[in-house]
Amino acid sequence: MKPSMGLTGSAIDNKLILHQRPPLTRSVDVMPVISYLTTIRFEFGAIQGIPQDLAELGIAKPLIIADEGVAKAGIVGQITALLEGSASPPVFTRTPTNPTEEAVEDALAVYREHGCDGLIAVGGGSPIDLAKGVALLAAHDGPLERYAAIRGGIPRITAAVAPVIAVPTTAGTGSEVGRASLITLRDGRKLGFISPHLIPKRAVCDPELTLGLPRWLTAATGMDAVTHCVETYLSPRDNPPAEAIALDGLKRAVDNIEKAAANGSDRDARHQMMMAALEGGLTFQKGLGAVHALSHPLGGLKDLSLHHGTLNAVILPVTLRFNQSHAEAKYAVIRATLGLAADADLADYFERLSGRLGLPKNLAEMGVTRAIVPAIARAAIEDHSHATNARPATVEDYERMLTEAIG
Ligand SMILES: [Zn+2]
């Protein structure tokens, strides 16, 4: 019998071979984990399914998490009206622009005071991320920092997390299907809390809720969706299903963002933008990149309270210039997907798109000064989105990108 390859040689050799780990071609940080988990209702009028969702998830006493803007727009009222028959649920609307540890604790106190057993998050990324933080601490002992991804917190988050129904009212963050929650701790660090258990048990995507969004918010949150699709597509994690979704989301977003911003009542454009945002969120599992590694710590600057999507719109072109040499083939696919010329400059293209949408030209216009460059560049290296940038970046690279984005 011919000895099979690898089993020749001494017993010691055999032992070595049999116990050898298979070679890893990528670091564990960028190893793909392909996973689709969320149940999604998606249609005009989808919120009418919420009572059924509550029943299916066994939530008898939900806490509604929203913000003042969403409450004023009457959306919280529309949802509580659907829950007739049960006692009016408690509502927490003190969600800051960037959710904070303090706000998580305040909302958690309301959750416990009313004996709640689940959450309905209504709003943009902030109320949804805040609700995820409450759902986490409702079933896990604090402090919150223990569960941060960069503190090794991912395995500490268990299936005991309280169930969340996410009802996005903007088309951008994708948080309704994302496993991450971004929360600014007391010391000012904006950290990512990441776990499949934090994914909302239901996403209720009702484009009707976005018809009243003002132009700037439509543009800024829409550019967040654009950035999610671009960054996840360029991420080196090998996940073809996610890449196909990212390209589809990017095309929908680019084709419709200006229509939705120009005419908020354009129902088809609103529908397409909400789908683009959802798709951007479905691709998060590929990992984001330098845009988010920078916009997360910038969003943690409490004195400036900078809007996440607006930050991304400004930073995206700078990172596209930085990444180009490491992603030529993928840039070509993006150009083809968007129907651009083969030699089109993607950075210029997205810069002009943001300009037409009336978004800021640079971070200086948003109040960011060069004094914060070293601290933000160091925080970017620590951010969970850093590992999957298309091109490995150093602190100095982040300093250069940030300085260019400040203008
Ligand atoms: Zn984002």
Coordinates of C-alpha atoms and ligand atoms in Angstrom, one line a residue:
M1 CA 0.0 0.0 0.0
K2 CA 1.3 3.4 -0.9
P3 CA 1.7 5.5 2.2
S4 CA -0.5 8.6 2.0
M5 CA 1.1 12.0 1.9
G6 CA 1.9 13.4 5.3
L7 CA 1.8 10.1 7.2
T8 CA 5.3 9.0 6.3
G9 CA 8.3 9.5 8.6
S10 CA 8.7 8.9 12.2
A11 CA 6.0 8.6 14.8
I12 CA 7.1 12.0 16.2
D13 CA 6.6 13.5 12.7
N14 CA 3.1 11.9 12.5
K15 CA 2.1 13.4 15.8
L16 CA 3.3 16.8 14.7
I17 CA 1.4 16.6 11.5
L18 CA -1.8 15.3 13.1
H19 CA -1.8 18.1 15.7
Q20 CA -0.8 20.8 13.3
R21 CA -3.4 23.6 13.0
P22 CA -4.6 24.2 9.5
P23 CA -2.9 27.3 8.1
L24 CA -4.8 30.6 8.5
T25 CA -4.5 32.8 5.4
R26 CA -6.1 35.7 7.2
S27 CA -5.9 36.9 10.8
V28 CA -8.8 36.0 13.1
D29 CA -9.7 39.7 13.0
V30 CA -10.7 39.5 9.4
M31 CA -11.8 35.9 9.2
P32 CA -15.3 35.8 7.6
V33 CA -18.3 34.7 9.7
I34 CA -21.3 34.6 7.4
S35 CA -24.5 35.1 9.3
Y36 CA -28.0 36.4 8.6
L37 CA -30.3 36.4 11.6
T38 CA -32.9 39.2 11.7
T39 CA -36.6 38.8 10.9
I40 CA -37.6 42.0 9.0
R41 CA -41.0 43.5 8.1
F42 CA -40.5 45.8 5.2
E43 CA -43.4 47.8 3.7
F44 CA -45.3 51.0 3.9
G45 CA -47.5 50.4 7.0
A46 CA -45.2 47.8 8.4
I47 CA -45.6 49.2 12.0
Q48 CA -49.1 47.6 12.0
G49 CA -47.3 44.3 12.6
I50 CA -45.8 45.4 15.9
P51 CA -48.6 44.0 18.2
Q52 CA -48.0 40.6 16.5
D53 CA -44.2 41.0 16.9
L54 CA -44.7 41.7 20.7
A55 CA -46.9 38.6 21.0
E56 CA -44.5 36.4 19.1
L57 CA -41.6 37.6 21.2
G58 CA -43.5 37.2 24.4
I59 CA -43.1 40.9 25.4
A60 CA -45.9 41.9 27.7
K61 CA -44.5 45.2 28.9
P62 CA -42.3 47.0 26.4
L63 CA -40.3 50.2 27.1
I64 CA -40.4 52.5 24.1
I65 CA -37.1 54.3 23.5
A66 CA -37.2 57.3 21.2
D67 CA -35.9 60.8 21.1
E68 CA -37.6 64.2 21.3
G69 CA -37.7 64.7 17.5
V70 CA -39.4 61.4 16.9
A71 CA -41.9 62.0 19.6
K72 CA -42.7 65.5 18.3
A73 CA -43.2 64.1 14.8
G74 CA -46.0 62.0 16.2
I75 CA -44.4 58.6 15.4
V76 CA -44.3 57.4 19.1
G77 CA -48.0 58.3 19.2
Q78 CA -48.7 56.2 16.1
I79 CA -47.1 53.2 17.7
T80 CA -48.7 53.5 21.1
A81 CA -52.1 53.8 19.4
L82 CA -51.5 50.4 17.8
L83 CA -51.0 48.9 21.3
E84 CA -54.5 49.7 22.4
G85 CA -56.0 47.2 24.9
S86 CA -52.8 47.0 26.8
A87 CA -51.8 49.7 29.4
S88 CA -50.0 52.6 27.7
P89 CA -46.3 51.6 27.7
P90 CA -43.7 53.8 29.3
V91 CA -41.7 56.0 26.8
F92 CA -38.1 57.3 27.2
T93 CA -37.3 60.2 24.9
R94 CA -34.2 61.6 26.5
T95 CA -31.8 60.0 23.9
P96 CA -28.8 62.2 23.1
T97 CA -27.5 62.7 19.5
N98 CA -24.8 60.2 20.4
P99 CA -26.0 57.8 23.1
T100 CA -24.2 57.9 26.4
E101 CA -23.7 55.6 29.3
E102 CA -25.7 58.0 31.5
A103 CA -28.7 57.8 29.2
V104 CA -28.5 54.0 29.2
E105 CA -28.6 54.0 33.0
D106 CA -31.5 56.6 33.0
A107 CA -33.5 54.5 30.6
L108 CA -32.7 51.3 32.4
A109 CA -34.1 52.8 35.6
V110 CA -37.4 53.5 33.8
Y111 CA -37.3 49.9 32.4
R112 CA -37.0 48.4 35.9
E113 CA -39.4 50.8 37.5
H114 CA -42.2 49.6 35.2
G115 CA -41.2 46.0 35.2
C116 CA -40.6 45.9 31.5
D117 CA -39.6 42.8 29.6
G118 CA -38.5 44.1 26.2
L119 CA -38.0 47.3 24.2
I120 CA -39.3 49.0 21.1
A121 CA -36.6 51.3 19.7
V122 CA -38.1 54.1 17.5
G123 CA -35.8 56.5 15.7
G124 CA -32.5 56.8 14.0
G125 CA -29.3 55.0 15.1
S126 CA -29.2 56.7 18.5
P127 CA -32.4 55.4 20.1
I128 CA -31.8 51.9 18.6
D129 CA -28.2 51.8 19.9
L130 CA -29.5 53.1 23.3
A131 CA -32.1 50.4 23.4
K132 CA -29.4 47.8 22.8
G133 CA -27.4 49.2 25.7
V134 CA -30.5 49.0 28.0
A135 CA -31.3 45.4 26.7
L136 CA -27.8 44.4 27.6
L137 CA -27.7 45.9 31.1
A138 CA -31.2 44.7 31.8
A139 CA -29.8 41.2 32.0
H140 CA -26.1 41.6 32.7
D141 CA -24.3 43.3 35.7
G142 CA -22.5 46.6 35.0
P143 CA -20.4 48.5 34.4
L144 CA -21.1 48.9 30.7
E145 CA -17.4 49.0 29.8
R146 CA -17.0 45.4 30.7
Y147 CA -18.9 44.4 27.6
A148 CA -17.0 46.7 25.1
A149 CA -15.5 44.8 22.1
I150 CA -12.1 46.3 22.7
R151 CA -12.2 45.2 26.3
G152 CA -12.8 41.6 25.3
G153 CA -16.5 42.0 26.1
I154 CA -18.0 40.1 23.1
P155 CA -18.2 36.6 24.8
R156 CA -19.5 38.2 28.0
I157 CA -22.8 39.2 26.2
T158 CA -25.2 36.3 26.5
A159 CA -28.5 35.3 25.0
A160 CA -30.1 36.8 28.2
V161 CA -30.2 40.2 26.4
A162 CA -33.7 41.6 26.5
P163 CA -35.6 41.4 23.2
V164 CA -35.6 44.6 21.0
I165 CA -38.0 45.5 18.2
A166 CA -36.2 48.2 16.1
V167 CA -38.3 50.7 14.2
P168 CA -36.0 52.9 12.1
T169 CA -37.3 56.4 11.3
T170 CA -34.3 57.4 9.2
A171 CA -32.8 55.6 6.2
G172 CA -29.1 55.3 7.1
T173 CA -27.7 53.6 10.2
G174 CA -28.7 50.0 9.5
S175 CA -28.6 49.6 13.3
E176 CA -32.0 47.8 13.0
V177 CA -30.2 44.7 11.7
G178 CA -26.7 45.4 13.2
R179 CA -25.0 43.6 16.0
A180 CA -23.3 46.7 17.3
S181 CA -24.2 49.5 19.6
L182 CA -22.0 52.6 19.9
I183 CA -22.2 54.2 23.3
T184 CA -20.1 57.1 24.7
L185 CA -18.8 56.2 28.2
R186 CA -18.5 58.8 31.0
D187 CA -14.9 59.4 30.2
G188 CA -15.7 60.4 26.6
R189 CA -14.7 57.2 24.8
K190 CA -17.2 56.1 22.2
L191 CA -17.0 52.3 22.3
G192 CA -18.6 49.5 20.3
F193 CA -20.6 46.8 22.0
I194 CA -20.9 43.9 19.6
S195 CA -22.7 40.6 19.8
P196 CA -25.2 38.6 17.8
H197 CA -27.4 38.7 20.9
L198 CA -27.7 42.5 20.4
I199 CA -29.3 42.2 17.0
P200 CA -32.9 43.3 17.3
K201 CA -35.3 40.3 17.3
R202 CA -37.4 42.2 14.8
A203 CA -36.7 45.1 12.4
V204 CA -39.8 46.9 11.4
C205 CA -38.9 49.0 8.3
D206 CA -41.8 51.3 7.4
P207 CA -40.8 53.9 4.8
E208 CA -43.9 55.9 5.7
L209 CA -42.1 57.0 8.8
T210 CA -39.4 58.7 6.8
L211 CA -41.7 60.9 4.6
G212 CA -41.4 63.8 7.0
L213 CA -37.6 63.7 7.4
P214 CA -36.0 67.1 6.7
R215 CA -33.7 67.4 3.7
W216 CA -30.4 67.6 5.6
L217 CA -31.2 64.5 7.7
T218 CA -32.3 62.6 4.6
A219 CA -28.9 63.5 3.0
A220 CA -26.7 62.9 6.0
T221 CA -28.3 59.6 7.1
G222 CA -28.4 58.5 3.5
M223 CA -24.7 59.1 3.2
D224 CA -24.2 56.9 6.2
A225 CA -25.9 54.1 4.2
V226 CA -23.7 54.9 1.2
T227 CA -20.6 54.7 3.4
H228 CA -21.7 51.4 5.0
C229 CA -22.1 49.8 1.5
V230 CA -18.7 51.2 0.3
E231 CA -16.7 50.3 3.4
T232 CA -18.1 46.8 3.9
Y233 CA -17.6 46.1 0.2
L234 CA -14.0 47.1 0.4
S235 CA -13.3 45.2 3.7
P236 CA -10.9 42.3 3.1
R237 CA -13.2 39.8 4.9
D238 CA -14.2 37.2 2.3
N239 CA -18.0 37.2 2.3
P240 CA -19.5 37.2 -1.3
P241 CA -23.2 37.3 -0.1
A242 CA -22.5 40.4 1.9
E243 CA -20.6 42.0 -1.0
A244 CA -23.5 41.4 -3.4
I245 CA -25.9 43.0 -0.8
A246 CA -23.4 46.0 -0.4
L247 CA -23.3 46.7 -4.1
D248 CA -27.1 46.4 -4.4
G249 CA -27.5 48.8 -1.5
L250 CA -25.0 51.2 -2.9
K251 CA -26.7 51.4 -6.3
R252 CA -30.1 52.0 -4.7
A253 CA -28.7 54.7 -2.4
V254 CA -26.8 56.6 -5.1
D255 CA -29.8 56.4 -7.5
N256 CA -32.3 57.7 -4.9
I257 CA -30.5 59.9 -2.3
E258 CA -30.9 63.1 -4.3
K259 CA -34.5 62.3 -5.2
A260 CA -35.4 61.7 -1.5
A261 CA -33.6 64.8 -0.4
A262 CA -35.1 67.0 -3.0
N263 CA -38.7 65.7 -2.6
G264 CA -39.3 64.1 0.8
S265 CA -42.7 62.9 -0.4
D266 CA -41.3 60.7 -3.2
R267 CA -42.5 57.4 -1.9
D268 CA -40.5 55.2 -4.2
A269 CA -37.2 57.1 -3.4
R270 CA -38.0 56.7 0.4
H271 CA -38.7 53.0 -0.1
Q272 CA -35.4 52.5 -2.0
M273 CA -33.4 54.5 0.6
M274 CA -34.8 52.5 3.4
M275 CA -33.9 49.3 1.6
A276 CA -30.4 50.7 0.9
A277 CA -29.9 51.5 4.6
L278 CA -31.1 48.0 5.6
E279 CA -28.7 46.4 3.1
G280 CA -25.9 48.6 4.4
G281 CA -26.7 47.1 7.9
L282 CA -26.9 43.6 6.6
T283 CA -23.3 43.9 5.4
F284 CA -21.8 45.1 8.7
Q285 CA -20.6 41.5 9.3
K286 CA -17.9 42.2 6.8
G287 CA -16.6 44.9 9.0
L288 CA -16.3 48.6 8.2
G289 CA -13.1 50.6 7.8
A290 CA -11.2 53.9 8.3
V291 CA -14.2 56.2 7.8
H292 CA -16.0 54.6 10.8
A293 CA -12.7 54.2 12.8
L294 CA -12.4 58.0 12.6
S295 CA -16.1 58.9 12.9
H296 CA -16.7 56.9 16.0
P297 CA -14.2 58.8 18.2
L298 CA -15.2 62.1 16.6
G299 CA -18.8 61.3 17.5
G300 CA -17.7 60.8 21.1
L301 CA -16.6 64.5 21.4
K302 CA -19.4 65.6 23.7
D303 CA -18.8 69.3 23.3
L304 CA -19.3 69.2 19.5
S305 CA -22.0 66.4 19.4
L306 CA -21.3 65.7 15.7
H307 CA -23.8 63.9 13.5
H308 CA -22.5 60.4 12.5
G309 CA -23.7 60.4 8.9
T310 CA -22.5 63.9 8.2
L311 CA -19.0 62.9 9.5
N312 CA -19.0 59.9 7.2
A313 CA -20.0 61.9 4.2
V314 CA -17.0 64.3 4.8
I315 CA -14.5 61.6 5.6
L316 CA -15.4 59.0 2.9
P317 CA -13.5 60.8 0.0
V318 CA -10.3 61.1 2.0
T319 CA -10.2 57.4 2.9
L320 CA -11.1 56.4 -0.7
R321 CA -7.9 58.2 -1.8
F322 CA -5.9 56.4 0.9
N323 CA -7.3 53.0 0.1
Q324 CA -7.2 53.2 -3.7
S325 CA -3.8 51.4 -4.2
H326 CA -5.0 48.4 -2.2
A327 CA -8.4 48.0 -3.8
E328 CA -8.1 48.7 -7.5
A329 CA -10.2 45.7 -8.6
K330 CA -13.0 46.6 -6.2
Y331 CA -13.0 50.2 -7.2
A332 CA -13.5 49.1 -10.8
V333 CA -16.5 47.0 -9.7
I334 CA -18.0 50.0 -7.9
R335 CA -17.5 52.2 -10.9
A336 CA -19.2 49.6 -13.1
T337 CA -22.1 49.2 -10.6
L338 CA -22.7 53.0 -10.6
G339 CA -22.3 53.3 -14.3
L340 CA -19.3 55.5 -14.1
A341 CA -16.4 55.8 -16.6
A342 CA -13.6 53.3 -16.1
D343 CA -11.2 56.0 -15.1
A344 CA -13.7 57.9 -12.8
D345 CA -12.2 59.1 -9.5
L346 CA -14.4 57.6 -6.8
A347 CA -13.3 60.1 -4.1
D348 CA -14.2 63.0 -6.3
Y349 CA -17.5 61.4 -7.3
F350 CA -18.6 61.0 -3.6
E351 CA -17.3 64.5 -2.8
R352 CA -19.4 66.0 -5.5
L353 CA -22.4 64.0 -4.4
S354 CA -22.1 65.3 -0.8
G355 CA -21.7 68.8 -2.2
R356 CA -24.9 68.6 -4.3
L357 CA -26.7 67.3 -1.1
G358 CA -25.6 70.5 0.7
L359 CA -23.4 68.6 3.3
P360 CA -20.3 70.3 4.8
K361 CA -17.1 70.4 2.6
N362 CA -14.8 69.6 5.5
L363 CA -14.7 68.9 9.2
A364 CA -13.6 72.5 10.0
E365 CA -17.1 73.6 8.9
M366 CA -18.4 71.3 11.6
G367 CA -16.2 72.9 14.3
V368 CA -13.4 70.3 14.3
T369 CA -9.9 71.8 14.9
R370 CA -6.5 70.3 14.3
A371 CA -5.9 70.2 18.1
I372 CA -7.8 66.9 18.3
V373 CA -5.9 65.1 15.5
P374 CA -3.4 63.1 17.7
A375 CA -6.1 61.9 20.2
I376 CA -8.6 60.9 17.5
A377 CA -5.9 59.1 15.4
R378 CA -4.9 57.0 18.4
A379 CA -8.6 56.2 19.1
A380 CA -9.1 55.2 15.5
I381 CA -6.4 52.5 15.8
E382 CA -8.3 51.1 18.8
D383 CA -11.7 51.2 17.1
H384 CA -13.3 47.9 16.1
S385 CA -13.7 49.1 12.5
H386 CA -9.9 49.6 12.1
A387 CA -9.0 46.0 11.5
T388 CA -11.1 45.6 8.3
N389 CA -10.0 48.8 6.5
A390 CA -9.1 47.9 2.9
R391 CA -5.5 49.1 3.5
P392 CA -3.7 48.6 6.8
A393 CA -3.4 52.1 8.4
T394 CA -1.0 53.4 11.0
V395 CA -1.6 56.2 13.6
E396 CA 0.3 58.5 11.2
D397 CA -2.0 57.5 8.3
Y398 CA -5.0 58.4 10.4
E399 CA -3.4 61.7 11.3
R400 CA -2.9 62.5 7.7
M401 CA -6.4 61.5 6.7
L402 CA -7.9 63.5 9.5
T403 CA -5.9 66.6 8.8
E404 CA -7.0 66.4 5.1
A405 CA -10.6 65.9 6.2
I406 CA -10.5 69.0 8.5
G407 CA -9.4 71.0 5.5
Ligands
ZN1 ZN -22.3 54.4 10.2

